[in-house]
Coordinates of C-alpha atoms and ligand atoms in Angstrom, one line a residue:
M1 CA 0.0 0.0 0.1
T2 CA 1.3 3.4 -0.8
S3 CA 1.6 6.0 1.8
E4 CA 2.2 8.9 -0.6
L5 CA -0.5 11.7 -0.2
A6 CA -2.4 12.5 -3.5
K7 CA -4.2 15.7 -2.6
G8 CA -7.1 16.4 -4.8
L9 CA -6.3 12.9 -6.4
D10 CA -4.3 14.7 -9.3
G11 CA -3.6 12.1 -12.0
I12 CA -4.5 9.3 -9.8
L13 CA -6.2 6.5 -11.7
V14 CA -9.2 5.0 -9.9
T15 CA -10.7 2.8 -12.3
E16 CA -11.0 1.7 -16.1
S17 CA -13.4 3.0 -18.4
E18 CA -14.4 2.7 -22.1
M19 CA -16.9 5.7 -22.0
S20 CA -14.9 8.8 -22.8
Y21 CA -11.4 10.1 -23.0
V22 CA -9.9 13.5 -22.6
D23 CA -6.5 14.4 -24.1
G24 CA -5.5 17.4 -22.2
E25 CA -2.4 18.1 -24.0
I26 CA -3.9 18.5 -27.5
G27 CA -7.7 19.3 -26.5
R28 CA -9.3 16.2 -27.5
L29 CA -12.4 14.5 -26.2
I30 CA -13.7 11.3 -27.4
Y31 CA -16.8 9.2 -26.4
R32 CA -16.4 5.5 -27.0
G33 CA -13.8 6.3 -29.8
F34 CA -15.8 9.1 -31.5
D35 CA -14.5 12.6 -31.6
I36 CA -16.6 14.9 -30.0
E37 CA -16.9 17.3 -33.1
D38 CA -18.4 14.4 -35.1
L39 CA -20.9 13.6 -32.7
A40 CA -21.8 17.4 -31.7
E41 CA -22.4 17.9 -35.6
Q42 CA -24.1 14.7 -36.8
A43 CA -25.7 12.9 -33.8
T44 CA -28.6 13.6 -31.4
Y45 CA -28.3 13.6 -27.6
E46 CA -30.6 10.4 -27.4
E47 CA -28.1 8.8 -30.0
V48 CA -25.1 9.7 -27.7
V49 CA -26.7 8.5 -24.6
Y50 CA -27.3 5.3 -26.3
L51 CA -23.7 5.1 -27.4
L52 CA -22.4 5.9 -23.9
W53 CA -24.7 3.4 -22.2
Y54 CA -24.6 0.6 -24.7
G55 CA -21.1 0.9 -26.3
D56 CA -22.1 1.5 -29.7
L57 CA -24.1 3.5 -32.1
P58 CA -27.7 2.4 -32.3
S59 CA -29.3 1.2 -35.4
E60 CA -32.4 3.2 -36.5
A61 CA -34.8 0.7 -34.9
E62 CA -32.9 0.7 -31.6
L63 CA -32.6 4.3 -31.5
E64 CA -36.5 4.8 -32.0
H65 CA -37.1 2.4 -29.4
F66 CA -34.7 4.0 -26.9
S67 CA -36.0 7.6 -27.7
S68 CA -39.7 6.5 -27.3
R69 CA -38.9 4.8 -24.0
L70 CA -37.3 7.8 -22.9
A71 CA -40.0 10.0 -23.9
E72 CA -42.6 7.7 -22.2
E73 CA -40.7 8.3 -19.0
R74 CA -40.7 12.1 -19.0
V75 CA -43.9 12.5 -16.8
L76 CA -43.5 13.5 -13.3
H77 CA -45.7 12.0 -10.3
Q78 CA -48.1 14.7 -9.0
D79 CA -46.3 14.5 -5.4
V80 CA -42.9 15.4 -7.2
L81 CA -44.7 18.6 -9.0
A82 CA -46.2 19.4 -5.6
T83 CA -42.9 19.5 -4.0
L84 CA -41.5 21.6 -6.9
E85 CA -44.2 24.0 -6.3
R86 CA -43.4 24.1 -2.7
L87 CA -39.7 24.7 -3.4
A88 CA -40.3 27.5 -5.9
E89 CA -42.4 29.3 -3.1
A90 CA -39.5 28.9 -0.8
D91 CA -37.3 30.5 -3.3
E92 CA -35.1 27.5 -3.7
E93 CA -32.1 27.6 -5.9
P94 CA -32.8 25.5 -9.1
M95 CA -29.7 23.3 -8.6
S96 CA -31.0 22.6 -5.0
A97 CA -34.5 22.1 -6.2
L98 CA -33.1 19.6 -8.8
R99 CA -31.2 17.6 -6.3
T100 CA -34.1 17.4 -4.0
A101 CA -36.5 16.3 -6.6
T102 CA -34.1 13.8 -8.2
S103 CA -33.9 12.2 -4.8
M104 CA -37.5 12.1 -4.4
L105 CA -38.1 10.3 -7.7
S106 CA -37.1 7.1 -6.1
A107 CA -40.3 6.9 -4.1
Y108 CA -42.3 6.3 -7.4
D109 CA -39.9 3.9 -9.0
P110 CA -41.3 0.3 -9.1
E111 CA -37.9 -1.1 -8.6
A112 CA -36.1 -1.9 -5.2
S113 CA -34.3 0.7 -3.5
Y114 CA -30.8 -0.9 -3.8
T115 CA -29.0 -1.9 -7.0
T116 CA -28.5 -5.4 -8.1
G117 CA -26.0 -4.4 -10.6
E118 CA -28.0 -6.2 -13.1
I119 CA -27.1 -4.0 -16.2
D120 CA -30.6 -4.2 -18.1
L121 CA -32.6 -3.2 -14.8
S122 CA -30.0 -0.3 -14.2
R123 CA -30.4 0.9 -17.7
E124 CA -34.1 0.9 -17.2
K125 CA -33.8 2.7 -14.1
G126 CA -31.3 5.1 -15.6
M127 CA -33.9 6.0 -18.5
R128 CA -36.5 6.9 -15.9
I129 CA -34.2 9.2 -14.2
L130 CA -32.6 10.8 -17.3
A131 CA -36.1 11.3 -19.0
K132 CA -37.4 13.2 -15.9
V133 CA -34.7 15.8 -15.2
P134 CA -35.8 18.1 -18.0
T135 CA -39.2 17.9 -16.7
I136 CA -38.1 18.7 -13.1
L137 CA -36.1 21.9 -14.3
A138 CA -38.9 23.2 -16.7
S139 CA -41.7 22.6 -14.2
F140 CA -39.9 24.1 -11.4
H141 CA -39.2 27.1 -13.5
A142 CA -43.0 27.4 -14.5
Y143 CA -43.9 27.4 -10.8
R144 CA -41.6 30.2 -9.9
E145 CA -43.0 32.2 -12.9
G146 CA -46.5 31.5 -11.4
R147 CA -47.7 29.4 -14.2
E148 CA -48.8 25.8 -14.4
P149 CA -46.0 23.5 -16.0
L150 CA -46.6 22.1 -19.5
D151 CA -47.1 18.4 -19.8
P152 CA -44.2 16.6 -21.6
D153 CA -44.8 16.1 -25.4
P154 CA -43.4 12.6 -26.3
S155 CA -43.3 13.5 -30.0
R156 CA -40.4 15.9 -29.6
S157 CA -36.7 15.2 -28.7
L158 CA -35.5 15.5 -25.2
A159 CA -33.8 18.7 -25.9
G160 CA -36.8 20.3 -28.0
D161 CA -39.4 19.4 -25.5
F162 CA -37.2 20.9 -22.6
L163 CA -37.1 24.2 -24.4
R164 CA -40.7 24.0 -25.2
M165 CA -41.7 23.3 -21.6
L166 CA -39.2 25.9 -20.3
S167 CA -40.7 28.8 -22.3
G168 CA -44.1 27.6 -23.5
E169 CA -43.2 28.4 -27.0
S170 CA -41.9 25.8 -29.7
G171 CA -38.7 27.7 -30.6
S172 CA -36.6 27.9 -33.8
S173 CA -35.0 24.7 -35.1
L174 CA -31.7 26.6 -34.7
A175 CA -32.3 26.8 -31.2
G176 CA -33.3 23.3 -30.6
E177 CA -30.3 21.8 -32.7
T178 CA -27.9 24.3 -30.6
F179 CA -29.3 23.1 -27.4
D180 CA -29.2 19.5 -28.3
M181 CA -25.5 19.9 -29.3
S182 CA -24.8 21.5 -26.0
L183 CA -26.2 18.4 -24.3
I184 CA -24.0 16.2 -26.3
L185 CA -21.0 18.3 -25.2
H186 CA -21.8 18.0 -21.6
A187 CA -22.9 14.4 -21.7
D188 CA -19.6 12.9 -20.4
H189 CA -15.9 13.9 -19.6
G190 CA -13.9 11.0 -18.3
M191 CA -13.3 11.0 -14.6
N192 CA -14.2 14.3 -12.8
A193 CA -15.4 15.3 -9.3
S194 CA -19.2 14.7 -10.0
T195 CA -18.6 11.6 -11.9
F196 CA -16.2 10.3 -9.3
T197 CA -18.8 11.1 -6.5
S198 CA -21.5 9.2 -8.4
I199 CA -19.1 5.9 -8.7
V200 CA -18.2 6.2 -5.0
I201 CA -21.9 6.1 -4.2
G202 CA -22.4 3.3 -6.8
S203 CA -19.4 1.2 -5.7
T204 CA -21.5 0.7 -2.0
M205 CA -24.4 -0.7 -4.4
A206 CA -26.5 2.1 -3.3
D207 CA -29.5 2.9 -5.5
L208 CA -28.9 4.7 -8.8
Y209 CA -31.0 7.7 -7.6
A210 CA -28.5 8.1 -4.8
S211 CA -25.7 8.3 -7.3
V212 CA -27.3 11.0 -9.4
T213 CA -28.4 13.1 -6.5
G214 CA -24.8 12.9 -5.3
G215 CA -23.4 13.9 -8.8
I216 CA -25.7 16.8 -8.7
G217 CA -24.4 18.1 -5.5
A218 CA -20.8 17.7 -6.8
L219 CA -21.5 19.5 -9.9
S220 CA -23.0 22.4 -8.1
G221 CA -19.9 24.1 -6.9
P222 CA -18.2 27.0 -8.7
L223 CA -15.0 25.1 -9.1
H224 CA -17.1 22.4 -11.4
G225 CA -20.4 23.0 -13.0
G226 CA -21.1 26.2 -11.3
A227 CA -18.6 28.2 -13.3
N228 CA -20.6 28.6 -16.4
Q229 CA -23.0 30.8 -14.1
E230 CA -20.0 32.5 -12.6
V231 CA -18.8 33.6 -16.3
I232 CA -22.2 35.2 -17.0
R233 CA -22.1 36.8 -13.5
M234 CA -18.7 38.4 -14.4
F235 CA -20.2 39.5 -17.9
R236 CA -23.2 41.0 -16.0
D237 CA -21.1 42.9 -13.5
L238 CA -19.0 44.0 -16.4
E239 CA -22.1 45.3 -18.4
D240 CA -23.0 47.4 -15.2
S241 CA -19.6 49.0 -14.9
E242 CA -17.8 51.6 -17.0
H243 CA -14.9 49.2 -17.9
G244 CA -14.2 47.4 -21.0
P245 CA -13.7 43.7 -20.8
V246 CA -9.8 43.7 -21.0
E247 CA -9.6 46.4 -18.3
W248 CA -12.0 44.3 -16.2
V249 CA -10.0 41.2 -16.3
K250 CA -6.8 43.3 -15.7
E251 CA -8.5 44.3 -12.4
M252 CA -9.3 41.0 -11.6
Q253 CA -5.9 39.7 -11.9
K254 CA -4.5 42.6 -9.7
R255 CA -6.7 41.5 -7.1
G256 CA -5.4 38.0 -7.5
E257 CA -8.8 36.7 -8.4
R258 CA -9.3 33.8 -10.9
V259 CA -11.2 34.3 -14.3
P260 CA -14.2 31.9 -14.3
G261 CA -14.3 29.7 -17.4
F262 CA -10.4 29.6 -17.5
G263 CA -8.3 26.7 -16.2
H264 CA -9.0 22.9 -16.2
R265 CA -7.4 20.2 -14.3
V266 CA -6.8 18.1 -17.4
Y267 CA -6.8 20.4 -20.3
R268 CA -3.6 22.5 -21.0
V269 CA -5.1 24.1 -24.1
K270 CA -8.5 25.4 -25.0
D271 CA -11.1 22.8 -24.3
P272 CA -12.6 21.3 -27.6
R273 CA -16.0 22.0 -26.4
A274 CA -15.2 25.7 -25.9
H275 CA -14.2 25.8 -29.7
I276 CA -17.5 24.2 -30.7
L277 CA -19.6 26.5 -28.5
E278 CA -17.8 29.6 -29.5
A279 CA -18.4 28.9 -33.2
K280 CA -22.2 28.1 -32.4
A281 CA -22.3 31.5 -30.4
V282 CA -21.0 33.3 -33.5
E283 CA -23.4 31.5 -35.9
L284 CA -26.3 32.2 -33.5
A285 CA -25.1 36.0 -33.6
E286 CA -25.1 36.0 -37.3
E287 CA -28.7 34.5 -37.6
G288 CA -29.7 37.4 -35.4
A289 CA -29.9 35.8 -31.8
E290 CA -29.9 38.6 -29.3
G291 CA -27.0 37.9 -26.9
R292 CA -24.4 40.3 -25.5
Y293 CA -21.8 38.3 -24.4
I294 CA -19.9 36.7 -27.1
G295 CA -17.9 40.0 -27.8
Y296 CA -16.9 40.2 -24.0
A297 CA -15.9 36.5 -24.2
Q298 CA -13.8 37.0 -27.1
A299 CA -12.0 40.0 -25.9
I300 CA -11.1 38.4 -22.7
E301 CA -9.8 35.4 -24.5
E302 CA -7.7 37.3 -26.8
Y303 CA -6.3 39.4 -24.0
L304 CA -5.6 36.5 -21.6
T305 CA -3.9 34.7 -24.7
E306 CA -1.7 37.6 -25.6
S307 CA -0.8 38.0 -21.9
G308 CA 0.6 34.6 -21.6
L309 CA -1.9 32.9 -19.4
V310 CA -3.2 30.5 -22.1
E311 CA 0.3 29.6 -23.0
K312 CA 0.8 28.7 -19.2
G313 CA -2.2 26.2 -19.5
I314 CA -4.9 28.2 -18.2
A315 CA -7.3 28.1 -21.1
P316 CA -11.0 28.7 -21.9
N317 CA -12.9 25.6 -20.6
V318 CA -16.4 24.5 -21.7
D319 CA -18.0 27.0 -19.2
F320 CA -16.7 30.0 -20.8
Y321 CA -18.8 29.8 -24.0
S322 CA -21.7 27.6 -22.6
G323 CA -23.4 30.6 -20.9
V324 CA -22.9 32.8 -23.9
V325 CA -24.9 30.4 -25.9
Y326 CA -27.7 29.6 -23.2
D327 CA -28.1 33.5 -23.0
Q328 CA -28.6 33.6 -26.8
L329 CA -31.0 30.8 -26.4
G330 CA -33.0 33.1 -23.9
I331 CA -32.5 30.6 -21.0
P332 CA -32.5 31.9 -17.6
F333 CA -29.3 32.5 -16.0
D334 CA -29.5 30.4 -13.0
L335 CA -30.5 27.2 -14.9
Y336 CA -27.1 27.0 -16.7
T337 CA -25.6 24.8 -14.0
P338 CA -28.8 22.5 -13.7
I339 CA -28.9 22.1 -17.3
F340 CA -25.2 21.0 -17.2
A341 CA -26.4 18.3 -14.6
M342 CA -29.4 17.4 -16.9
S343 CA -26.9 16.4 -19.7
R344 CA -24.3 14.8 -17.5
T345 CA -26.9 12.6 -15.9
A346 CA -26.1 10.4 -18.9
G347 CA -22.4 10.1 -18.1
W348 CA -23.1 9.6 -14.4
I349 CA -25.4 6.7 -15.0
G350 CA -23.3 5.3 -17.5
H351 CA -20.1 5.3 -15.4
V352 CA -22.1 3.7 -12.5
I353 CA -23.3 0.9 -14.6
E354 CA -19.9 0.3 -15.9
Y355 CA -18.3 0.4 -12.6
Q356 CA -20.8 -1.9 -11.2
E357 CA -20.0 -4.7 -13.7
D358 CA -16.6 -5.1 -12.0
N359 CA -17.5 -3.6 -8.6
R360 CA -14.9 -2.8 -5.9
L361 CA -16.1 -0.7 -2.9
I362 CA -14.2 2.5 -3.0
R363 CA -12.5 3.0 0.2
P364 CA -9.4 5.2 0.4
R365 CA -7.7 6.4 3.6
A366 CA -6.7 9.6 5.0
R367 CA -3.1 10.0 6.7
Y368 CA -3.9 10.8 10.4
V369 CA -1.9 13.7 11.6
G370 CA -3.6 14.2 14.8
P371 CA -2.5 13.5 18.2
K372 CA -2.3 10.0 19.8
D373 CA -2.3 8.6 23.3
V374 CA -4.2 11.8 24.9
E375 CA -5.6 10.9 28.3
F376 CA -9.3 11.3 28.7
V377 CA -10.4 14.0 31.3
P378 CA -13.8 13.5 32.7
I379 CA -16.1 16.5 32.0
E380 CA -16.3 17.8 35.5
Q381 CA -12.3 18.3 35.6
R382 CA -12.0 20.1 32.5
Ligands
ACO401 N1 -7.7 32.4 -13.7 C1 -6.5 32.8 -13.3 N2 -5.6 31.8 -12.7 C2 -5.7 30.6 -12.7 C3 -7.1 30.2 -12.9 C4 -8.1 31.0 -13.7 N3 -9.3 30.7 -13.8 N4 -7.0 28.9 -12.9 C5 -6.0 28.4 -12.5 N5 -5.2 29.6 -12.3 C6 -3.7 29.6 -11.8 C7 -3.8 29.3 -10.2 O1 -3.9 30.6 -9.6 C8 -2.4 28.7 -9.9 O2 -1.3 29.7 -10.1 P1 -0.1 29.5 -9.1 O3 0.6 28.3 -9.6 O4 0.6 31.0 -9.6 O5 -0.6 29.6 -7.7 C9 -2.3 28.0 -11.2 O6 -3.1 28.4 -12.3 C10 -2.6 26.4 -11.1 O7 -3.9 26.5 -10.5 P2 -4.6 25.2 -9.5 O8 -5.6 25.6 -8.6 O9 -3.5 24.3 -9.0 O10 -5.1 24.2 -10.8 P3 -6.4 23.2 -10.6 O11 -6.0 22.2 -11.6 O12 -6.4 22.8 -9.1 O13 -7.7 24.1 -11.0 C11 -9.6 24.9 -11.7 C12 -8.4 23.7 -12.0 C13 -10.1 24.4 -10.3 C14 -10.7 24.5 -12.7 C15 -9.1 26.3 -11.8 O14 -8.6 26.5 -13.1 C16 -10.4 27.2 -11.6 O15 -10.5 27.6 -10.4 N6 -10.8 27.8 -12.6 C17 -12.0 28.6 -12.4 C18 -13.3 27.9 -12.3 C19 -13.8 27.1 -13.6 O16 -13.7 27.7 -14.7 N7 -14.1 26.0 -13.2 C20 -14.6 24.9 -14.3 C21 -13.7 23.8 -14.7 S1 -14.3 22.8 -16.0 C22 -15.7 22.1 -15.4 O17 -15.7 21.8 -14.3 C23 -16.6 21.8 -16.4

């Protein structure tokens, strides 16, 4: 047994996986061997979820069956809806509302509350969870806007139906395609804090709902999924100030603050997903989408590149451009991180299923650096 301390588990291999691979040196991301650029351009989110969970691209018939099973599972139990209404009244954060409602879904699942590790049963349960996350978010948003949630429409794709339930409108096909693509980009990303959380929970053979709920909790922090909201928060503050974007970032650097959306534990160059989303943001702007932030993002990236930060390996990550695109699509700002969770649910479930096929309880150790041999003093003598 090694006694070396690996704080933050940097570079530590915890398992083998065939699902996705990140080459941080050249900025490459693949799912099951396929480049993310090809999947983003040519596949649908449902197709990518199938690929991640089953290991192969589906045939037309397989995709049809898988998509319609997912579509059937979108409806929420009325008790979950009632809870979402209460949470909206209490002004709960959307990410926390999603965490609570996802955990609650298990009460209405006909399967047992622990996992047997039987792969088909786990995929079934995975479908029930994945399909309901968009309905949870859209319904929560409807309640906090003071309207009744819309029922899911099984004839639409998961991405398109989410946008419809969220805004109450059908939306353009470009918006639907862009959002679907963004879900693909966020569906999986090798090992990371939230996926690790999910498999730690899964390694105890706890229920899949517990794994996904844990994943949502881990993703919520600003060092992980919360960064996409931090980026837009920065752009909003910038907008309200008298500064230009470069001046703003220079001031941040003087104060020793980190630029949200920059830096990554694995990527040493610009995240490939940031390249794709930046191009999409430009396309949306050319198509007339309202959105103020693409100019800020590009100016900040250009300055940080010239100033040498990017060369040091602190380059734009996916979050630097995802918020820009969501803003153009008119998605409310505080749903950006929950949307990341909606997409990554595919990765969490896939990894838990894969891990449980050859399960070993994850049980690391901590180096004890506290005192030993302290004599106990009874309370009345302290
Ligand atoms: N802006 C400015 N400097 C930075 C940034 C940044 N965003 N990120 C890292 N650095 C600097 C650090 O200050 C440190 O400098 P030093 O060596 O002079 O002290 C150096 O780069 C290394 O930083 P670490 O914290 O050791 O890098 P780590 O790998 O732990 O951090 C992390 C990765 C947490 C993502 C970090 O880059 C960060 O906080 N970024 C901003 C938040 C963010 O965008 N998170 C999203 C990550 S992607 C995702 O989860 C989807």
